[in-house]
Short mmCIF file of C-alpha atoms in Angstrom, two decimals:
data_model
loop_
_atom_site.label_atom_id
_atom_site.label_comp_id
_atom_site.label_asym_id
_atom_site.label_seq_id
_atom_site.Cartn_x
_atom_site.Cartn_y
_atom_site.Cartn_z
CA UNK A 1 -13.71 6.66 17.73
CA UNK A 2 -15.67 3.69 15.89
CA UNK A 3 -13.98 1.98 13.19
CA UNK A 4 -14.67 1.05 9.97
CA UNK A 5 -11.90 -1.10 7.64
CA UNK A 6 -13.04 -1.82 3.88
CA UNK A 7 -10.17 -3.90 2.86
CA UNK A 8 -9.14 -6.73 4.78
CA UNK A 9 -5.87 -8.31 2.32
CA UNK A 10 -2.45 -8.47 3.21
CA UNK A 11 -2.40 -5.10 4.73
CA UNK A 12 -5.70 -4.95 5.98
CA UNK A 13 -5.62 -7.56 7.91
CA UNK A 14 -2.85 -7.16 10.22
CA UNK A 15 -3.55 -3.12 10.38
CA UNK A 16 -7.02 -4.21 11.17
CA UNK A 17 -5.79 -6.53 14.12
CA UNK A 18 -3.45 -3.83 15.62
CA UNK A 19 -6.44 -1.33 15.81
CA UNK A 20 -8.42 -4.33 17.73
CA UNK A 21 -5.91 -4.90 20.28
CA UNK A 22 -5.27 -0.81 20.54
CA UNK A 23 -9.02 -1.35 22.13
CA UNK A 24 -10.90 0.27 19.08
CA UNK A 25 -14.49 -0.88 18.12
CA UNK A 26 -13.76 -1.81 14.42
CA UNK A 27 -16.31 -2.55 12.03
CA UNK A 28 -15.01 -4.54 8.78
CA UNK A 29 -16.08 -5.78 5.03
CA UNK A 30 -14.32 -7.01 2.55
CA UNK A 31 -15.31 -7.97 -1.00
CA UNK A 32 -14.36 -11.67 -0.67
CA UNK A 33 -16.44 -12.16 2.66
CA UNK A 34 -13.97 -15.54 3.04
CA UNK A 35 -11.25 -13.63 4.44
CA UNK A 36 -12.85 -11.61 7.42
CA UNK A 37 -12.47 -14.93 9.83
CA UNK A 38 -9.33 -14.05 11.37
CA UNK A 39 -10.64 -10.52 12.31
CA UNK A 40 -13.88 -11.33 13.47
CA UNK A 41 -12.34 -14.24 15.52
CA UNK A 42 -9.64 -10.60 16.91
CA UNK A 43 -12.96 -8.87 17.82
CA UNK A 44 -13.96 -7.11 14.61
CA UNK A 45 -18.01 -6.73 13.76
CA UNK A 46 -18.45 -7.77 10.19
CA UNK A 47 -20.76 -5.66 8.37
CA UNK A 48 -23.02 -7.06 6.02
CA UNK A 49 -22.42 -4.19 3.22
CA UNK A 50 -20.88 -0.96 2.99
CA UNK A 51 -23.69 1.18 4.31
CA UNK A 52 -24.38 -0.54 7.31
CA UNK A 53 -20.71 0.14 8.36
CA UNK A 54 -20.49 3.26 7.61
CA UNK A 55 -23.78 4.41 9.23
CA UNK A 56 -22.23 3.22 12.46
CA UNK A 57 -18.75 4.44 12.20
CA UNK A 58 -16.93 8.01 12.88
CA UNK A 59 -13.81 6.83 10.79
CA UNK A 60 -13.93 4.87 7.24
CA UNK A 61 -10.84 3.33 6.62
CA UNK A 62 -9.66 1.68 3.04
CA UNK A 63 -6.83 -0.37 2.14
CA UNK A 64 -7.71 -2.05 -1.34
CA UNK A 65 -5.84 -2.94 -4.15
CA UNK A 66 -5.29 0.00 -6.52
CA UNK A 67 -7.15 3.69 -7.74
CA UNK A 68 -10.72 1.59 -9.43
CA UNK A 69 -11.34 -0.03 -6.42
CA UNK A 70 -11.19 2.37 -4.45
CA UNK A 71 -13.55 5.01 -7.11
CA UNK A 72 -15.71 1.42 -6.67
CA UNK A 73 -16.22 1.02 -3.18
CA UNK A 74 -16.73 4.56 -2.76
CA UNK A 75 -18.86 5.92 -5.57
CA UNK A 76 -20.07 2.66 -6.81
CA UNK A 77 -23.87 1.23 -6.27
CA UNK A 78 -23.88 0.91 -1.97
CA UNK A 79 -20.78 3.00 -1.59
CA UNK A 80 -19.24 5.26 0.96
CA UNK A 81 -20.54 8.56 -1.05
CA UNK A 82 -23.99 7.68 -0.70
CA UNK A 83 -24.14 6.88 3.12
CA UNK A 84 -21.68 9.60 4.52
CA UNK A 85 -22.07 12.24 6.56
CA UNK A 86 -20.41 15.66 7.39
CA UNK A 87 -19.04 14.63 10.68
CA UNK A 88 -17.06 11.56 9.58
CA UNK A 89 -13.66 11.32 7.77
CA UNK A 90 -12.77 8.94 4.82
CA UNK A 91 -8.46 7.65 5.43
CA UNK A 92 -7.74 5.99 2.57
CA UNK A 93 -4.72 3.60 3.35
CA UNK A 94 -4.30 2.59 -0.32
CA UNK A 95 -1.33 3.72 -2.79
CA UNK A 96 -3.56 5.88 -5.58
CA UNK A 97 -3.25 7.80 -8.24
CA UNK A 98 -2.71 11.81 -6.74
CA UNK A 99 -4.88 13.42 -9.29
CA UNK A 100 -7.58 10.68 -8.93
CA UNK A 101 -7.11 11.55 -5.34
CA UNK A 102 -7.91 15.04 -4.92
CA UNK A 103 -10.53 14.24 -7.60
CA UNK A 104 -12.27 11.71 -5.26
CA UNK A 105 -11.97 13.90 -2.11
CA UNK A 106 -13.67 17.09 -3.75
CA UNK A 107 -16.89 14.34 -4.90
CA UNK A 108 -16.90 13.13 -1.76
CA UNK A 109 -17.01 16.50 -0.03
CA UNK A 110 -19.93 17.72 -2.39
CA UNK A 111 -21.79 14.22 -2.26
CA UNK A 112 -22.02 14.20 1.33
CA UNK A 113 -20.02 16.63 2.89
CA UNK A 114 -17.29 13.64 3.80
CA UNK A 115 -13.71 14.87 4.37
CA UNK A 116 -10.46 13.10 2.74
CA UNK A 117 -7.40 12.00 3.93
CA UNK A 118 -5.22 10.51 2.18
CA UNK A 119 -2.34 8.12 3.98
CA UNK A 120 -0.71 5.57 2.13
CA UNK A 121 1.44 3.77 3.96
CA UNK A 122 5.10 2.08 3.97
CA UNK A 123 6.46 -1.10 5.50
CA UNK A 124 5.02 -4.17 4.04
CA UNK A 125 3.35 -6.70 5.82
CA UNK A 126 6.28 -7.08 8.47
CA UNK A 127 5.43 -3.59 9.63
CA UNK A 128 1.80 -3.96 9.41
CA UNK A 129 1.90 -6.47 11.97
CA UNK A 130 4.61 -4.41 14.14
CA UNK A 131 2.65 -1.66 14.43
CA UNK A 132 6.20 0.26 12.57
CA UNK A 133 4.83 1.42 9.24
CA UNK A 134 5.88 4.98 7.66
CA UNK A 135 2.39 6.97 6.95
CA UNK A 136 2.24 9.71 4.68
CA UNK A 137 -0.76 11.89 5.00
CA UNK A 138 -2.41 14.20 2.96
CA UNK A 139 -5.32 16.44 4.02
CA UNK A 140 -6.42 19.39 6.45
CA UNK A 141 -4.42 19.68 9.48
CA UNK A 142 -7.35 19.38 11.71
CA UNK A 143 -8.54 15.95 10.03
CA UNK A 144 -4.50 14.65 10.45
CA UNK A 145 -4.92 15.83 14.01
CA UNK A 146 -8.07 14.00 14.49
CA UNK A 147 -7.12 10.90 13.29
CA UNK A 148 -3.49 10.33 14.90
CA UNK A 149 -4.80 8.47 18.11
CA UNK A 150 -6.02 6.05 15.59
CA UNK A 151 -2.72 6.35 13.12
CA UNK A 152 -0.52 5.74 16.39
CA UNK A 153 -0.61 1.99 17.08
CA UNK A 154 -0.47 1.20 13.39
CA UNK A 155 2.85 3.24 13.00
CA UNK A 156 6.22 4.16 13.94
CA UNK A 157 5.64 7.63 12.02
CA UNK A 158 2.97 9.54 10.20
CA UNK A 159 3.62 13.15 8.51
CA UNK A 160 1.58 15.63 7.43
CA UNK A 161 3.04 15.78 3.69
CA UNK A 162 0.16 18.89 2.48
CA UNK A 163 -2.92 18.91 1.09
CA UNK A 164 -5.51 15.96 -0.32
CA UNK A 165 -2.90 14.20 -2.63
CA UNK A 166 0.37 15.09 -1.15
CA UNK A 167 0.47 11.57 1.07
CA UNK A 168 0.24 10.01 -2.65
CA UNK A 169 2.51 12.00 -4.17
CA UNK A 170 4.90 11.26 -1.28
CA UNK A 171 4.33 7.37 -1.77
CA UNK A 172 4.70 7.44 -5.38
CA UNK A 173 8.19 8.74 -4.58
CA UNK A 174 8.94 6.15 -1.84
CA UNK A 175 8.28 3.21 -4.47
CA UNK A 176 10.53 4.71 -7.36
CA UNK A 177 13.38 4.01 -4.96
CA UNK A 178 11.85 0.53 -4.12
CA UNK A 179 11.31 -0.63 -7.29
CA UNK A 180 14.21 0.72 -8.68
CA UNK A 181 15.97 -0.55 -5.82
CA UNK A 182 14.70 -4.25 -6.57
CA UNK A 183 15.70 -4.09 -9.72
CA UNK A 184 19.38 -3.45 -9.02
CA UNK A 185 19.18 -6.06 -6.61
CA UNK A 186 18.31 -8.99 -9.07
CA UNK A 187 20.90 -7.88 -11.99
CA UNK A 188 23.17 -7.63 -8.85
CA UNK A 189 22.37 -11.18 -7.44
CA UNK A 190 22.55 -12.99 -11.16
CA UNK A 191 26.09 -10.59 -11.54
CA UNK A 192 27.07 -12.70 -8.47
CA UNK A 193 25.96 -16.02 -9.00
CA UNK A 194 27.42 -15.74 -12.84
CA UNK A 195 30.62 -14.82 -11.33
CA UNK A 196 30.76 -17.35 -8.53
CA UNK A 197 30.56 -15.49 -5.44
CA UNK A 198 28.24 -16.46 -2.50
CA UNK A 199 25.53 -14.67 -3.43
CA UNK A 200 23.81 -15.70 -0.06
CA UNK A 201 26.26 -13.92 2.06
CA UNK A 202 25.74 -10.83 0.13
CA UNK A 203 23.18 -8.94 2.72
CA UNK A 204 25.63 -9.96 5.29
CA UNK A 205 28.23 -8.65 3.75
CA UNK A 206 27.39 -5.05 2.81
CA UNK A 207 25.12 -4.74 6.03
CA UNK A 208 25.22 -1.14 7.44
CA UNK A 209 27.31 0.23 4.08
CA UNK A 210 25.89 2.64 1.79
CA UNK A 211 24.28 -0.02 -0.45
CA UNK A 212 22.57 -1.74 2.60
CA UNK A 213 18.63 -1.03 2.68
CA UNK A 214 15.40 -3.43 3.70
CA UNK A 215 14.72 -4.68 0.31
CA UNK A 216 18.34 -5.91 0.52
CA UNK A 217 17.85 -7.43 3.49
CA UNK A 218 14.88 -8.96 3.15
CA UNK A 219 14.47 -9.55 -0.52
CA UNK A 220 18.17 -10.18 -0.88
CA UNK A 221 18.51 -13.83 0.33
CA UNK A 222 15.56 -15.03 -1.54
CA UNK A 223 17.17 -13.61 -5.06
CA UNK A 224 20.14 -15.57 -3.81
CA UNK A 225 17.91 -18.21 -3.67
CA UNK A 226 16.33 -18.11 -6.74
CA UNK A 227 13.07 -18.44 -4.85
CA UNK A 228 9.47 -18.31 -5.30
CA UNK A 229 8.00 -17.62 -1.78
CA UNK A 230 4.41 -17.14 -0.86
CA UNK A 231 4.04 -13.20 -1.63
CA UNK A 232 4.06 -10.70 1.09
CA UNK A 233 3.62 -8.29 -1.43
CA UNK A 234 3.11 -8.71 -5.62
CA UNK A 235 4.88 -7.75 -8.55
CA UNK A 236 1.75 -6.31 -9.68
CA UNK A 237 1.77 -3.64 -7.07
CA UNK A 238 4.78 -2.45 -7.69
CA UNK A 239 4.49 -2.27 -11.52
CA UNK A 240 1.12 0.41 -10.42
CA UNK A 241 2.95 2.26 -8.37
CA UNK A 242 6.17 3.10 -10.92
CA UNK A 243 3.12 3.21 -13.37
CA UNK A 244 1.89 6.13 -11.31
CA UNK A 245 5.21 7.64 -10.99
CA UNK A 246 5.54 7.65 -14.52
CA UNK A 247 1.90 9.10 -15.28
CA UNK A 248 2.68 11.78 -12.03
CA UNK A 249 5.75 12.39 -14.29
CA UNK A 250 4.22 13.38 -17.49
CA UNK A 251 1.49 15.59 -16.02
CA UNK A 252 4.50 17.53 -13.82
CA UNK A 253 7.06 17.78 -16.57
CA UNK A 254 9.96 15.98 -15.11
CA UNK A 255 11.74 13.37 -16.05
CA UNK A 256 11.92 9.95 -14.38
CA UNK A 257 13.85 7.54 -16.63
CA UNK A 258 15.18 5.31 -14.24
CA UNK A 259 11.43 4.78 -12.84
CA UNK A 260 10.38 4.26 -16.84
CA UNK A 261 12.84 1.83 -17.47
CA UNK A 262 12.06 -0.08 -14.04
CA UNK A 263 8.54 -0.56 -14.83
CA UNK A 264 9.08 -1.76 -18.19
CA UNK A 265 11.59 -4.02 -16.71
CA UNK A 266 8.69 -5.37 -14.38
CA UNK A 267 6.26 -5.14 -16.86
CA UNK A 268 8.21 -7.63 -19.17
CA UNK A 269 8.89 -10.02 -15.83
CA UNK A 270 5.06 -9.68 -15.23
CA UNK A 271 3.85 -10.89 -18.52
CA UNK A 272 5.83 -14.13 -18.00
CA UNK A 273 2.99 -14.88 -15.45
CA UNK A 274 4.93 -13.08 -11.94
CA UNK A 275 2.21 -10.43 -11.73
CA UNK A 276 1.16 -11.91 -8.77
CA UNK A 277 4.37 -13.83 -7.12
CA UNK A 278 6.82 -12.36 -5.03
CA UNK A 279 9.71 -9.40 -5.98
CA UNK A 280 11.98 -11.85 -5.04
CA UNK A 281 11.18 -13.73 -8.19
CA UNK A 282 12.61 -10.57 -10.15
CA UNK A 283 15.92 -12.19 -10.20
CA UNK A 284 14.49 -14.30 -13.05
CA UNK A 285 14.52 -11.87 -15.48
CA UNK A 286 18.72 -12.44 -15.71
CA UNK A 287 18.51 -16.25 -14.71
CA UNK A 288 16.39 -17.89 -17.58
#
């Protein structure tokens, strides 16, 4: 199968490298041309718009930042919808609205004759560049089977979750424990430091109990620190995604209050200018 990536950012990129050294011909563009270097140095053809790669690809792959850009890139002027073809499958990587989803995929299907699938993915950057993520797919059986060769050196597990949508459904789910998760971690960490315990040996300290998890172990040690890292992922992403939760909420009739308050929560930390630092810097919400 020939590859093409539209989306080359923190995820992108490493997915994008794995698929290179997997031995797959991967064709790449990226709205800020400035960060395709790496990959094209790994072996990746740069295409000089959308069309051009997908008139040579079987597979269009997206990983952008949220449900516009991805409407953008492939309905926009030069999109995906207007070079397609009935024999080639759109994966879109991102985390996107459900309804927008299955919304997009019937267009696309009726533009061109393009099938969907829709496979957000879990992990973070760490498990972009393992090759470990958690892939939730959402399409036609045949299209998940057709695509796994190309899904299997990017993860440690992908599932067939249902129809166009249900892979988004299924992440909006994954980041209301996240984010709530994150949350609890940063009232937990200034609880800590307010009450003079080492906050740093906290992670330690509960690994492999009930209250252990990733975020804890990851995210944990730079709440302790009261840190500002270089992002591996944003604030801004998360506050979408329990957005989306929220809005998947309303439309299904059930109640997600903890998810609500979360994203308020992040919402408030975001408009003090942490939209697009770190999680870790959560922990500021209890410090200042």
């Amino acid at each position: 199968m020939k590859l093409g990536f539209i989306g080359i950012g923190l995820m992108g990129k490493p997915m994008t490298q794995r698929l290179l050294q997997a031995g797959f011909e991967v064709s790449v563009w990226n709205r800020s041309a400035d960060k395709l270097a790496e990959v094209k140095a790994a072996g990746a053809t740069v295409a000089s718009s959308i069309s051009e790669l997908v008139e040579q690809v079987d597979l269009v792959l997206l990983c952008l930042a949220n449900t516009a850009v991805v409407e953008e890139v492939v309905f926009g002027a030069g999109g995906v919808a207007g070079h397609g073809r009935a024999d080639q499958l759109l994966v879109d990587f991102s985390s996107s609205d459900p309804e927008a989803t299955r919304d997009f995929a019937t267009r696309l299907k009726a533009q061109c004759g393009m099938g969907w699938v829709d496979s957000p993915v879990s992990g973070g950057v760490a498990g972009a560049e393992a090759g470990t993520l958690a892939i939730m797919c959402g399409g036609e059986a045949a299209d998940i089977e057709r695509i796994r060769p190309m899904l299997a050196p990017l993860s440690q597990r992908a599932t067939h979750m249902g129809p166009v949508g249900a892979g988004q459904v299924t992440k909006v789910c994954n980041q209301m424990i996240v984010g709530c998760n994150l949350m609890v971690l940063a009232e937990m960490m200034a609880l800590a430091k307010a009450s003079g315990v080492s906050a740093d040996k906290i992670p330690e300290a509960l690994a492999g109990g009930f209250a252990d998890s990733k975020p804890m172990q990851i995210t944990g040690p730079l709440m302790a620190a009261e840190s500002d890292p270089d992002p591996k992922w944003h604030v801004r992403t998360l506050l979408k995604d329990l957005d989306m939760a929220v809005a998947q909420s309303l439309r299904e009739g059930s109640a997600t209050p903890m998810s609500g308050l979360a994203a308020q929560l992040m919402r408030q930390h975001g408009s003090k200018g942490f939209l697009e630092r770190d999680p870790a810097t959560l922990i500021k919400l209890y410090k200042d």
